[in-house]
XYZ file of C-alpha atoms in Angstrom:
452
model
C -71.273 72.960 -136.648
C -73.220 69.704 -136.335
C -70.623 67.806 -138.350
C -67.810 68.899 -136.015
C -69.851 67.942 -132.974
C -70.462 64.453 -134.364
C -66.755 64.018 -134.948
C -66.003 64.991 -131.367
C -68.597 62.590 -129.967
C -67.282 59.775 -132.150
C -63.696 60.310 -131.025
C -64.655 60.491 -127.351
C -66.702 57.306 -127.683
C -63.834 55.461 -129.318
C -61.450 56.568 -126.591
C -63.871 55.439 -123.882
C -64.260 52.058 -125.561
C -60.493 51.726 -125.770
C -60.080 52.498 -122.064
C -62.802 49.991 -121.197
C -61.013 47.287 -123.152
C -57.782 48.131 -121.329
C -59.513 47.776 -117.968
C -60.963 44.423 -118.955
C -57.570 43.167 -120.050
C -55.838 44.373 -116.890
C -58.492 42.894 -114.583
C -57.033 39.989 -112.506
C -57.816 36.704 -114.201
C -58.277 33.372 -112.389
C -55.070 31.352 -112.299
C -54.842 28.460 -114.707
C -53.899 25.589 -112.412
C -53.477 23.247 -115.355
C -50.435 25.131 -116.597
C -47.419 22.809 -116.847
C -49.267 19.981 -115.043
C -48.557 16.788 -117.001
C -51.294 14.361 -117.965
C -49.244 11.252 -117.160
C -52.108 8.950 -118.123
C -51.826 10.096 -121.746
C -48.009 9.771 -121.841
C -46.158 6.746 -123.179
C -44.219 6.386 -119.904
C -47.396 5.681 -117.914
C -47.379 2.261 -116.190
C -50.775 2.505 -114.437
C -53.220 0.119 -116.089
C -56.637 1.327 -117.294
C -55.777 4.866 -116.200
C -58.625 6.375 -118.272
C -61.288 3.788 -117.257
C -61.799 2.739 -120.853
C -61.989 -0.853 -119.539
C -64.447 -0.062 -116.766
C -63.043 -0.747 -113.306
C -60.578 -3.436 -114.423
C -57.302 -3.354 -112.415
C -58.926 -0.959 -109.910
C -60.101 -1.955 -106.440
C -62.486 0.263 -104.429
C -61.767 0.740 -100.721
C -63.879 2.233 -97.946
C -62.720 3.441 -94.533
C -66.104 4.646 -93.278
C -69.604 5.471 -94.537
C -71.147 4.232 -97.781
C -70.837 5.076 -101.480
C -71.497 3.565 -104.911
C -68.864 3.503 -107.666
C -69.344 2.885 -111.369
C -68.043 4.054 -114.749
C -69.907 6.468 -117.030
C -69.211 5.884 -120.710
C -70.660 9.206 -121.864
C -73.830 11.224 -122.063
C -75.035 14.153 -120.025
C -74.003 12.660 -116.676
C -70.340 12.215 -117.645
C -68.820 15.528 -116.628
C -65.301 14.839 -117.898
C -63.412 16.127 -120.951
C -62.558 12.602 -122.108
C -65.277 10.131 -121.170
C -65.495 7.419 -119.874
C -64.822 8.396 -116.269
C -65.183 6.808 -112.843
C -68.304 7.953 -111.006
C -68.834 7.890 -107.201
C -72.166 8.781 -105.560
C -72.866 9.091 -101.825
C -76.199 9.997 -100.266
C -74.758 10.370 -96.786
C -71.002 10.440 -96.136
C -67.907 8.310 -96.756
C -64.108 8.165 -96.688
C -62.669 5.980 -99.415
C -61.697 5.771 -103.050
C -59.844 3.458 -105.424
C -56.409 1.804 -105.437
C -54.158 -0.210 -107.761
C -50.992 -2.272 -107.215
C -48.236 -1.912 -109.820
C -45.053 -3.932 -110.402
C -42.022 -1.614 -110.337
C -38.229 -1.616 -110.062
C -37.104 -1.536 -106.464
C -35.100 1.570 -105.547
C -36.392 3.727 -108.408
C -38.382 6.963 -108.065
C -42.003 7.090 -109.240
C -44.352 10.045 -109.801
C -48.173 9.797 -109.709
C -50.890 12.396 -110.289
C -54.549 12.842 -111.207
C -55.784 15.423 -113.698
C -59.579 15.238 -113.432
C -61.295 15.097 -110.018
C -64.431 17.267 -109.773
C -67.542 16.999 -107.635
C -71.080 18.338 -107.335
C -72.319 18.939 -103.786
C -74.208 21.395 -101.614
C -70.890 22.113 -99.943
C -69.988 24.177 -102.992
C -72.148 26.891 -101.450
C -69.744 29.404 -99.924
C -71.529 29.658 -96.566
C -71.794 25.890 -96.118
C -68.198 25.378 -97.177
C -66.999 27.991 -94.708
C -68.915 26.351 -91.870
C -68.050 22.703 -92.590
C -64.672 22.766 -94.314
C -65.561 21.216 -97.654
C -64.424 17.903 -99.179
C -60.841 16.605 -99.010
C -59.053 14.909 -101.925
C -55.514 13.507 -102.175
C -53.388 10.886 -103.936
C -50.837 8.625 -102.245
C -48.343 5.784 -102.805
C -47.321 2.974 -100.461
C -43.674 2.295 -101.471
C -43.799 -1.122 -99.759
C -46.805 -2.300 -101.777
C -49.250 -2.411 -98.865
C -52.985 -2.181 -99.515
C -54.086 -0.450 -96.286
C -54.918 3.208 -96.908
C -54.592 3.965 -93.182
C -51.008 2.648 -92.974
C -48.266 5.043 -91.905
C -46.167 3.806 -94.852
C -48.388 5.634 -97.368
C -46.849 8.867 -98.683
C -49.677 11.339 -99.423
C -49.895 14.454 -101.554
C -51.274 17.758 -100.327
C -54.783 17.378 -98.897
C -56.918 19.566 -101.185
C -60.045 21.068 -99.543
C -60.674 23.833 -102.096
C -63.918 24.288 -103.985
C -63.003 27.341 -106.078
C -61.358 25.350 -108.884
C -62.566 22.450 -110.955
C -59.059 21.256 -111.778
C -56.775 22.358 -108.960
C -53.976 19.983 -110.024
C -52.309 19.745 -106.622
C -52.813 15.997 -106.204
C -49.382 14.559 -107.066
C -46.675 12.660 -105.163
C -43.177 11.186 -105.741
C -41.662 8.272 -103.781
C -38.802 5.757 -103.968
C -39.978 2.169 -104.341
C -38.974 0.027 -101.357
C -40.229 -3.223 -102.893
C -40.997 -4.793 -106.265
C -44.628 -3.637 -105.951
C -46.115 -0.275 -104.978
C -49.755 0.739 -104.444
C -51.406 3.925 -105.752
C -54.340 5.329 -103.724
C -56.942 7.990 -104.571
C -58.707 9.006 -101.336
C -61.799 11.234 -100.873
C -62.968 12.586 -97.487
C -66.685 13.383 -97.896
C -67.705 13.860 -94.239
C -68.880 17.464 -94.319
C -72.463 16.404 -93.511
C -71.301 14.896 -90.226
C -69.549 18.124 -89.280
C -72.612 20.150 -90.259
C -74.846 17.925 -88.137
C -72.518 18.273 -85.145
C -72.761 22.064 -85.463
C -76.568 21.997 -85.707
C -76.944 22.913 -89.399
C -79.991 21.384 -91.125
C -78.897 19.385 -94.185
C -81.524 18.664 -96.864
C -81.355 15.271 -98.605
C -78.826 15.420 -101.422
C -76.239 13.324 -103.254
C -72.550 14.120 -103.519
C -71.226 13.156 -106.962
C -67.601 12.724 -108.042
C -66.079 12.317 -111.513
C -62.570 10.820 -111.751
C -60.392 10.478 -114.843
C -56.753 10.275 -115.970
C -54.705 8.911 -113.068
C -51.100 8.283 -114.079
C -47.853 6.761 -112.744
C -44.404 6.908 -114.333
C -40.750 6.328 -113.336
C -38.614 9.423 -112.828
C -35.219 10.370 -111.470
C -32.796 8.343 -113.587
C -30.913 5.351 -112.198
C -32.315 3.225 -109.374
C -31.307 4.069 -105.814
C -29.873 1.357 -103.587
C -32.342 0.462 -100.854
C -31.004 -0.796 -97.545
C -32.479 -4.072 -96.418
C -33.927 -3.982 -92.918
C -31.768 -5.844 -90.394
C -33.383 -9.110 -89.246
C -34.724 -8.948 -85.751
C -33.340 -11.582 -83.413
C -35.977 -13.110 -81.225
C -35.021 -13.144 -77.542
C -34.120 -16.559 -76.187
C -34.888 -17.682 -72.671
C -31.760 -17.935 -70.513
C -31.712 -21.224 -68.526
C -31.845 -20.700 -64.783
C -28.981 -22.542 -63.007
C -30.097 -24.942 -60.278
C -29.831 -23.600 -56.746
C -28.077 -25.746 -54.150
C -30.494 -26.261 -51.350
C -28.670 -26.822 -48.037
C -29.527 -30.002 -46.203
C -31.540 -29.399 -43.076
C -29.383 -29.296 -39.947
C -30.643 -31.274 -37.038
C -30.436 -29.198 -33.934
C -29.726 -31.174 -30.751
C -32.337 -31.116 -28.139
C -31.910 -29.036 -24.994
C -31.408 -32.056 -22.764
C -28.664 -33.453 -25.000
C -26.852 -30.080 -25.024
C -26.829 -29.978 -21.238
C -25.421 -33.528 -21.077
C -22.633 -32.682 -23.554
C -21.729 -29.584 -21.542
C -21.371 -31.682 -18.370
C -19.140 -34.187 -20.179
C -16.873 -31.397 -21.444
C -16.532 -29.912 -17.952
C -15.493 -33.289 -16.489
C -12.989 -34.093 -19.253
C -11.166 -30.750 -19.179
C -8.769 -31.584 -16.214
C -7.699 -34.838 -17.875
C -6.966 -33.072 -21.047
C -4.857 -30.527 -19.181
C -2.715 -33.247 -17.468
C -2.148 -35.068 -20.708
C -1.155 -31.810 -22.415
C 1.442 -31.087 -19.701
C 3.008 -34.536 -20.117
C 3.119 -34.060 -23.883
C 4.915 -30.711 -23.526
C 7.542 -32.236 -21.184
C 8.273 -35.061 -23.591
C 8.594 -32.595 -26.428
C 11.197 -30.559 -24.556
C 13.247 -33.698 -23.867
C 13.182 -34.659 -27.508
C 14.298 -31.191 -28.572
C 17.286 -31.249 -26.171
C 18.372 -34.625 -27.541
C 18.153 -33.341 -31.079
C 20.276 -30.286 -30.274
C 22.973 -32.480 -28.749
C 23.109 -34.731 -31.783
C 23.293 -31.790 -34.191
C 26.231 -30.192 -32.351
C 28.223 -33.466 -32.289
C 27.758 -34.163 -35.946
C 29.981 -31.794 -38.078
C 28.444 -32.926 -41.335
C 25.028 -31.716 -40.359
C 23.879 -28.696 -42.315
C 22.829 -25.624 -40.410
C 19.361 -24.368 -41.332
C 19.069 -20.880 -42.816
C 16.599 -18.383 -41.431
C 16.051 -16.620 -44.789
C 12.999 -17.678 -46.696
C 13.644 -18.794 -50.270
C 11.291 -19.561 -53.037
C 12.949 -22.958 -53.706
C 12.984 -25.862 -51.253
C 16.262 -26.262 -49.340
C 18.151 -29.498 -50.023
C 19.465 -31.235 -46.939
C 22.478 -33.483 -46.975
C 22.042 -37.160 -46.501
C 24.138 -37.014 -43.357
C 21.855 -34.468 -41.672
C 19.277 -36.977 -40.655
C 17.946 -37.509 -37.243
C 16.684 -40.666 -35.801
C 12.993 -40.750 -35.065
C 11.973 -40.453 -31.483
C 8.940 -41.775 -29.814
C 6.646 -38.846 -29.415
C 3.481 -39.369 -27.436
C 0.377 -38.826 -29.501
C -1.852 -36.169 -28.032
C -5.462 -37.100 -27.476
C -7.896 -36.066 -30.209
C -9.738 -32.810 -29.639
C -13.244 -32.878 -28.394
C -15.846 -32.025 -31.076
C -18.323 -29.477 -29.871
C -21.483 -29.105 -32.005
C -22.221 -25.587 -33.256
C -25.262 -23.993 -34.821
C -23.403 -22.356 -37.777
C -25.453 -22.977 -40.958
C -23.533 -24.304 -43.951
C -22.939 -21.779 -46.762
C -25.446 -21.664 -49.577
C -24.467 -21.314 -53.209
C -25.372 -17.906 -54.658
C -26.766 -18.086 -58.200
C -25.085 -15.742 -60.701
C -27.262 -12.865 -62.089
C -29.303 -13.874 -65.065
C -28.616 -11.663 -68.117
C -31.698 -9.922 -69.487
C -32.474 -10.448 -73.206
C -31.720 -7.549 -75.522
C -33.794 -6.651 -78.594
C -32.249 -5.230 -81.712
C -34.445 -2.649 -83.427
C -34.729 -3.126 -87.176
C -33.145 -0.439 -89.258
C -35.484 1.925 -91.008
C -35.573 1.250 -94.713
C -38.094 3.851 -95.876
C -36.374 6.524 -97.954
C -38.073 9.143 -100.036
C -36.689 10.390 -103.261
C -33.459 12.375 -102.950
C -33.654 16.132 -103.122
C -31.743 16.415 -106.352
C -33.535 13.638 -108.193
C -36.934 14.469 -106.726
C -36.593 18.067 -107.759
C -35.523 17.031 -111.253
C -38.346 14.510 -111.364
C -41.059 16.891 -110.296
C -42.683 18.791 -113.142
C -41.560 22.395 -113.100
C -44.377 24.850 -112.509
C -44.128 28.093 -114.496
C -47.139 29.796 -112.941
C -45.031 32.570 -111.467
C -43.092 33.234 -114.680
C -46.229 33.158 -116.803
C -48.103 35.502 -114.477
C -45.261 38.039 -114.367
C -44.914 37.904 -118.150
C -48.632 38.430 -118.607
C -48.736 41.369 -116.201
C -45.658 42.939 -117.792
C -47.086 42.619 -121.303
C -50.427 44.081 -120.276
C -48.629 46.931 -118.512
C -46.691 47.798 -121.677
C -49.885 47.581 -123.725
C -51.637 49.918 -121.298
C -48.801 52.476 -121.427
C -48.819 52.334 -125.226
C -52.574 52.798 -125.281
C -52.357 55.824 -122.989
C -49.675 57.426 -125.163
C -51.746 56.796 -128.277
C -54.772 58.314 -126.569
C -52.847 61.428 -125.567
C -51.559 61.875 -129.117
C -55.050 61.424 -130.410
C -56.452 64.000 -127.999
C -53.719 66.449 -128.946
C -54.418 66.052 -132.635
C -58.107 66.353 -131.948
C -57.608 69.709 -130.192
C -55.378 71.039 -132.994
C -57.915 70.131 -135.659
C -60.629 71.830 -133.637
C -58.707 75.116 -133.630
C -58.301 75.058 -137.411
C -61.977 74.301 -137.847
C -62.957 77.210 -135.596
C -60.742 79.607 -137.604
C -62.331 78.518 -140.867
C -65.728 78.852 -139.303
C -65.079 82.435 -138.203
C -63.590 83.438 -141.536
C -66.606 82.090 -143.383
C -69.334 83.476 -141.127
C -67.939 86.726 -139.775
C -69.742 88.791 -142.442
C -73.419 89.143 -142.969
C -74.446 88.725 -146.582
C -77.254 91.237 -146.224
C -75.207 94.126 -144.770
C -72.968 96.351 -146.829
C -69.520 97.474 -145.757
C -67.190 100.215 -146.909
C -63.653 99.302 -147.697
C -60.881 101.504 -146.438
C -57.933 99.287 -147.170
C -58.637 98.174 -150.727
C -59.857 94.758 -149.603
C -63.324 94.784 -151.116
C -65.754 91.980 -150.593
C -69.052 91.392 -152.304
C -72.276 90.074 -151.038
C -74.678 87.826 -152.925
C -76.069 90.859 -154.848
C -72.576 91.863 -156.036
C -72.586 94.849 -153.674
C -69.146 95.730 -152.448
C -68.441 95.917 -148.713
C -65.428 96.481 -146.617
C -64.320 94.186 -143.810
C -63.409 97.171 -141.643
C -66.461 99.448 -141.725
C -70.123 98.856 -141.973
């Protein structure tokens, strides 16, 4: 009886242990962000110099937008929290926004991919409550395709701004651009201003240092053949249009009032004389016209004038000539001064200068080449495969457990039957046999299994 009970306990314990292992396997595991994330610094295609800081800070230039921080390189030891020391080391007792940068000679028009593998930090902001209240620390990597060195320039193309603190290696700091010049600049930027935000919200912040470990920044060409880059159109500077000189009218001398009155009196006295002379002139004109008509009618060779207007001048015959007559010359007209101002010259409108806007020459990597250049992430495929495999393993384990339980129950029934057959009779009691199936006790006394 005790042996059977031990077997049952052992089998139940094994089944419980098996189920516990299944639960542990099926429990959601933290995602491996390093999956399929290339370490460009360790690849032969890398063109970033001193990417692993084995030469200290050579070829790297620190930059600071605000605050204060100290940067150095740790060669090893307990303070170098990096898989492959040496590593860059930044410490700030207060706050700062800054990082490191490097200019690289490249082929204009080609696509380039940059990333960083190791960027971890130690700070009080890792506390969940503080991080929730202040927002954490931001990290990102960027490239200026024009080769500028200003991290605040709008030309810099940045990666995703990573504010997480639940992963040591999040591997989201990567970027791809098309070089617009023969030199590009790689930036690594850290926004460690959470203490300022905490102070603004009234949270007490104990004195502490924020520490950062940086290693394995890489840059490599991707995307195949170079892409033609359009040159920006030169901007024409506006030229000043010369202003034409304006004709200034000469000042008109206005006659005085006394002189005007005198001239008016002279005109009134001369008008009758002018009228008599005009009458005599008209009479002489009529006499001349009558003489001309008489001469024209007597002369047959004279040409008659036509009344129709023609575009060409009419030729007169040499015979149709008239002798000049003495015509009295009329007296010259009297000039009366007027106050009409002389016309002034109007200056033509001055054309306004026009500015030509330079064409935009910034072009990111094309969709097709950028997508082929970007490292393919297989997180989704790997996760689904893992879940599917664990699901199949769990189903198999359940089936095996059911079979085991079934076999365990069957063996128990056989054991119970043997137990009853062996212990149903008392060795000290005699039985009478009525069906010729005699049994004997330990004293060789016969007994029957049907009657006592």
